[in-house]
Amino acid sequence: MRIISGSARGRKLLAPGQRFGKQIRPTSDRAREAIFSILGARVAGARVVDLFAGTGALGLEALSRGALLALFVDGQRSVVDLIERNIELCGFGERATVLQRDLARGLAFLAPFKPVGGFELVFLDPPYASALAQRVLASLAEGNFLGAKGIVVLEDAAAAHYPQTVGPLTCFEQRRYGEAGFWLYQHM
């Protein structure tokens, strides 16, 4: 697992290893490369949130490609420690914040971290086949966390189904890479 492009290109990230079992399922390099190809120039200067961050690879890739800042959120202390180590490896400490929060309890904790104008990019990668993805997506849509052109990238099992619209958000792209499915939402 490595950073694909940008200022930290080629940097190897620490992998979760055996002790995490199936708690962490990193997004494959191939899928990450494809998603960032779709996002293109929208990443540079973006303020990013990586929810259910796992290794932090999605947020770190965004920082490497010029995102202004990234907020990483995961519910487990050991996972938060792994994210912090990967941030240090990439040298992004000044542009990254890591929080340990139980995302099943909602997103109210994001309010003090929301930048003026909202976040431009949100990665949402909960455990596959859980109800969390739909709940957190709805909370993002209702919570006014996204900027006017903000994008939510949701990852789940490719066989999962998500609605075309969630509140003010519309799915404008859907992709499948192996067992992983991606749904990209934004205000339309």
mmCIF file of C-alpha atoms in Angstrom:
data_model
loop_
_atom_site.group_PDB
_atom_site.id
_atom_site.type_symbol
_atom_site.label_atom_id
_atom_site.label_comp_id
_atom_site.label_asym_id
_atom_site.label_seq_id
_atom_site.Cartn_x
_atom_site.Cartn_y
_atom_site.Cartn_z
ATOM 1 C CA MET A 1 0.000 0.000 0.000
ATOM 2 C CA ARG A 2 1.520 3.292 -1.111
ATOM 3 C CA ILE A 3 0.773 6.894 -2.006
ATOM 4 C CA ILE A 4 0.160 6.944 -5.748
ATOM 5 C CA SER A 5 0.768 10.537 -6.799
ATOM 6 C CA GLY A 6 1.766 13.982 -5.611
ATOM 7 C CA SER A 7 4.312 15.200 -3.091
ATOM 8 C CA ALA A 8 4.479 11.875 -1.195
ATOM 9 C CA ARG A 9 4.358 9.698 -4.318
ATOM 10 C CA GLY A 10 5.710 6.210 -3.738
ATOM 11 C CA ARG A 11 5.692 6.537 0.055
ATOM 12 C CA LYS A 12 4.793 3.184 1.599
ATOM 13 C CA LEU A 13 2.096 3.274 4.247
ATOM 14 C CA LEU A 14 1.945 1.040 7.277
ATOM 15 C CA ALA A 15 -0.581 -1.710 6.708
ATOM 16 C CA PRO A 16 -3.044 -2.840 9.356
ATOM 17 C CA GLY A 17 -1.525 -6.307 9.772
ATOM 18 C CA GLN A 18 -3.032 -9.382 11.364
ATOM 19 C CA ARG A 19 -3.992 -7.820 14.690
ATOM 20 C CA PHE A 20 -6.785 -5.819 13.042
ATOM 21 C CA GLY A 21 -8.330 -8.800 11.264
ATOM 22 C CA LYS A 22 -11.198 -7.555 9.102
ATOM 23 C CA GLN A 23 -11.622 -4.347 11.090
ATOM 24 C CA ILE A 24 -9.638 -2.491 8.443
ATOM 25 C CA ARG A 25 -10.089 -3.116 4.741
ATOM 26 C CA PRO A 26 -7.793 -0.670 2.931
ATOM 27 C CA THR A 27 -8.955 0.678 -0.417
ATOM 28 C CA SER A 28 -6.784 -0.950 -3.073
ATOM 29 C CA ASP A 29 -4.156 1.146 -4.838
ATOM 30 C CA ARG A 30 -5.929 0.488 -8.152
ATOM 31 C CA ALA A 31 -9.307 1.678 -6.867
ATOM 32 C CA ARG A 32 -7.748 4.707 -5.143
ATOM 33 C CA GLU A 33 -5.964 5.684 -8.348
ATOM 34 C CA ALA A 34 -9.208 5.420 -10.337
ATOM 35 C CA ILE A 35 -11.214 7.464 -7.811
ATOM 36 C CA PHE A 36 -8.604 10.214 -7.715
ATOM 37 C CA SER A 37 -8.558 10.231 -11.509
ATOM 38 C CA ILE A 38 -12.306 10.982 -11.435
ATOM 39 C CA LEU A 39 -11.820 13.696 -8.799
ATOM 40 C CA GLY A 40 -8.974 15.256 -10.793
ATOM 41 C CA ALA A 41 -8.185 18.901 -10.088
ATOM 42 C CA ARG A 42 -10.944 19.153 -7.458
ATOM 43 C CA VAL A 43 -8.542 17.693 -4.867
ATOM 44 C CA ALA A 44 -6.005 20.545 -4.952
ATOM 45 C CA GLY A 45 -6.852 23.081 -2.248
ATOM 46 C CA ALA A 46 -9.714 20.955 -0.884
ATOM 47 C CA ARG A 47 -10.581 20.601 2.784
ATOM 48 C CA VAL A 48 -11.063 16.873 3.321
ATOM 49 C CA VAL A 49 -12.706 14.553 5.848
ATOM 50 C CA ASP A 50 -11.805 10.855 5.859
ATOM 51 C CA LEU A 51 -14.524 9.037 7.864
ATOM 52 C CA PHE A 52 -13.877 5.443 8.976
ATOM 53 C CA ALA A 53 -10.338 6.335 7.926
ATOM 54 C CA GLY A 54 -8.657 2.971 8.592
ATOM 55 C CA THR A 55 -5.063 3.418 7.399
ATOM 56 C CA GLY A 56 -5.749 7.005 6.333
ATOM 57 C CA ALA A 57 -4.771 6.187 2.747
ATOM 58 C CA LEU A 58 -7.607 8.166 1.118
ATOM 59 C CA GLY A 59 -7.015 11.348 3.108
ATOM 60 C CA LEU A 60 -3.232 11.001 2.755
ATOM 61 C CA GLU A 61 -3.557 10.595 -1.008
ATOM 62 C CA ALA A 62 -5.629 13.788 -1.059
ATOM 63 C CA LEU A 63 -2.982 15.660 0.965
ATOM 64 C CA SER A 64 -0.259 14.371 -1.349
ATOM 65 C CA ARG A 65 -2.231 15.711 -4.317
ATOM 66 C CA GLY A 66 -2.530 19.180 -2.824
ATOM 67 C CA ALA A 67 -5.502 19.135 -0.455
ATOM 68 C CA LEU A 68 -5.245 22.008 2.000
ATOM 69 C CA LEU A 69 -6.064 19.963 5.113
ATOM 70 C CA ALA A 70 -7.514 16.631 6.145
ATOM 71 C CA LEU A 71 -9.477 15.485 9.167
ATOM 72 C CA PHE A 72 -9.217 11.729 9.815
ATOM 73 C CA VAL A 73 -11.873 10.041 11.962
ATOM 74 C CA ASP A 74 -12.039 6.471 13.217
ATOM 75 C CA GLY A 75 -13.590 4.851 16.255
ATOM 76 C CA GLN A 76 -10.779 2.621 17.470
ATOM 77 C CA ARG A 77 -7.698 3.796 19.366
ATOM 78 C CA SER A 78 -5.362 1.300 17.674
ATOM 79 C CA VAL A 79 -6.568 2.450 14.250
ATOM 80 C CA VAL A 80 -6.132 6.116 15.199
ATOM 81 C CA ASP A 81 -2.544 5.289 16.233
ATOM 82 C CA LEU A 82 -1.938 3.676 12.823
ATOM 83 C CA ILE A 83 -3.303 6.760 11.026
ATOM 84 C CA GLU A 84 -1.066 9.042 13.102
ATOM 85 C CA ARG A 85 1.986 6.951 12.205
ATOM 86 C CA ASN A 86 1.115 7.084 8.492
ATOM 87 C CA ILE A 87 0.642 10.864 8.672
ATOM 88 C CA GLU A 88 4.086 11.140 10.245
ATOM 89 C CA LEU A 89 5.625 8.905 7.552
ATOM 90 C CA CYS A 90 4.231 11.217 4.865
ATOM 91 C CA GLY A 91 5.229 14.425 6.656
ATOM 92 C CA PHE A 92 1.699 15.866 6.714
ATOM 93 C CA GLY A 93 1.432 16.531 10.455
ATOM 94 C CA GLU A 94 0.759 20.254 10.074
ATOM 95 C CA ARG A 95 -2.124 19.702 7.651
ATOM 96 C CA ALA A 96 -3.764 16.724 9.367
ATOM 97 C CA THR A 97 -5.981 16.240 12.415
ATOM 98 C CA VAL A 98 -6.961 12.820 13.758
ATOM 99 C CA LEU A 99 -10.003 12.180 15.939
ATOM 100 C CA GLN A 100 -11.222 9.059 17.684
ATOM 101 C CA ARG A 101 -15.021 9.150 17.472
ATOM 102 C CA ASP A 102 -17.816 6.606 17.254
ATOM 103 C CA LEU A 103 -19.440 7.539 13.948
ATOM 104 C CA ALA A 104 -22.533 5.491 14.799
ATOM 105 C CA ARG A 105 -23.373 8.291 17.250
ATOM 106 C CA GLY A 106 -23.675 10.905 14.529
ATOM 107 C CA LEU A 107 -21.612 13.757 13.144
ATOM 108 C CA ALA A 108 -22.320 16.590 15.585
ATOM 109 C CA PHE A 109 -18.651 16.461 16.643
ATOM 110 C CA LEU A 110 -17.682 17.741 13.155
ATOM 111 C CA ALA A 111 -19.263 21.169 13.690
ATOM 112 C CA PRO A 112 -16.214 22.798 15.377
ATOM 113 C CA PHE A 113 -13.943 21.440 12.628
ATOM 114 C CA LYS A 114 -16.112 22.533 9.696
ATOM 115 C CA PRO A 115 -14.253 25.162 7.683
ATOM 116 C CA VAL A 116 -15.998 28.303 6.475
ATOM 117 C CA GLY A 117 -17.782 27.243 3.304
ATOM 118 C CA GLY A 118 -17.793 23.552 4.302
ATOM 119 C CA PHE A 119 -15.687 20.564 3.327
ATOM 120 C CA GLU A 120 -14.990 20.034 -0.361
ATOM 121 C CA LEU A 121 -14.301 16.316 -0.157
ATOM 122 C CA VAL A 122 -15.576 13.602 2.198
ATOM 123 C CA PHE A 123 -14.452 9.984 2.059
ATOM 124 C CA LEU A 124 -16.936 7.587 3.647
ATOM 125 C CA ASP A 125 -15.647 4.019 3.956
ATOM 126 C CA PRO A 126 -17.499 2.166 6.757
ATOM 127 C CA PRO A 127 -17.442 -1.609 7.258
ATOM 128 C CA TYR A 128 -19.019 -3.274 4.242
ATOM 129 C CA ALA A 129 -22.665 -4.326 4.485
ATOM 130 C CA SER A 130 -23.369 -2.221 7.561
ATOM 131 C CA ALA A 131 -26.188 0.262 7.911
ATOM 132 C CA LEU A 132 -23.624 2.908 8.865
ATOM 133 C CA ALA A 133 -22.963 4.094 5.316
ATOM 134 C CA GLN A 134 -26.576 5.089 4.685
ATOM 135 C CA ARG A 135 -26.928 6.737 8.113
ATOM 136 C CA VAL A 136 -23.709 8.734 7.868
ATOM 137 C CA LEU A 137 -24.459 9.753 4.270
ATOM 138 C CA ALA A 138 -27.866 11.049 5.398
ATOM 139 C CA SER A 139 -26.214 12.924 8.289
ATOM 140 C CA LEU A 140 -23.754 14.528 5.879
ATOM 141 C CA ALA A 141 -26.608 15.565 3.591
ATOM 142 C CA GLU A 142 -28.662 17.035 6.446
ATOM 143 C CA GLY A 143 -25.807 18.521 8.454
ATOM 144 C CA ASN A 144 -24.630 21.255 6.104
ATOM 145 C CA PHE A 145 -21.041 19.954 6.331
ATOM 146 C CA LEU A 146 -20.393 20.037 2.580
ATOM 147 C CA GLY A 147 -19.452 23.077 0.592
ATOM 148 C CA ALA A 148 -21.576 24.072 -2.404
ATOM 149 C CA LYS A 149 -19.438 21.917 -4.714
ATOM 150 C CA GLY A 150 -18.484 19.349 -2.071
ATOM 151 C CA ILE A 151 -18.246 15.688 -3.033
ATOM 152 C CA VAL A 152 -18.866 12.580 -0.936
ATOM 153 C CA VAL A 153 -17.054 9.427 -2.054
ATOM 154 C CA LEU A 154 -18.798 6.422 -0.500
ATOM 155 C CA GLU A 155 -17.181 2.975 -0.614
ATOM 156 C CA ASP A 156 -19.032 -0.260 0.116
ATOM 157 C CA ALA A 157 -19.325 -3.761 -1.298
ATOM 158 C CA ALA A 158 -19.919 -3.617 -5.046
ATOM 159 C CA ALA A 159 -23.213 -5.490 -4.584
ATOM 160 C CA ALA A 160 -24.602 -2.786 -2.272
ATOM 161 C CA HIS A 161 -27.353 -0.439 -3.430
ATOM 162 C CA TYR A 162 -27.650 3.273 -2.671
ATOM 163 C CA PRO A 163 -30.318 5.764 -3.711
ATOM 164 C CA GLN A 164 -29.770 8.226 -6.528
ATOM 165 C CA THR A 165 -30.544 11.113 -4.182
ATOM 166 C CA VAL A 166 -30.034 11.579 -0.451
ATOM 167 C CA GLY A 167 -31.468 14.889 0.721
ATOM 168 C CA PRO A 168 -29.808 17.565 -1.438
ATOM 169 C CA LEU A 169 -27.105 15.154 -2.673
ATOM 170 C CA THR A 170 -27.249 13.356 -6.008
ATOM 171 C CA CYS A 171 -25.131 10.404 -7.105
ATOM 172 C CA PHE A 172 -23.300 11.544 -10.237
ATOM 173 C CA GLU A 173 -20.930 8.593 -10.644
ATOM 174 C CA GLN A 174 -20.919 4.933 -9.668
ATOM 175 C CA ARG A 175 -17.953 2.615 -10.196
ATOM 176 C CA ARG A 176 -16.918 -0.912 -9.342
ATOM 177 C CA TYR A 177 -13.358 -2.139 -8.802
ATOM 178 C CA GLY A 178 -13.252 -5.821 -7.893
ATOM 179 C CA GLU A 179 -15.325 -6.342 -4.759
ATOM 180 C CA ALA A 180 -15.459 -2.600 -4.011
ATOM 181 C CA GLY A 181 -18.178 -0.240 -5.169
ATOM 182 C CA PHE A 182 -17.955 3.562 -5.160
ATOM 183 C CA TRP A 183 -20.761 6.115 -5.224
ATOM 184 C CA LEU A 184 -19.912 9.792 -5.698
ATOM 185 C CA TYR A 185 -22.469 12.328 -4.460
ATOM 186 C CA GLN A 186 -22.661 16.106 -4.661
ATOM 187 C CA HIS A 187 -25.156 18.964 -4.573
ATOM 188 C CA MET A 188 -26.928 19.244 -7.930
#
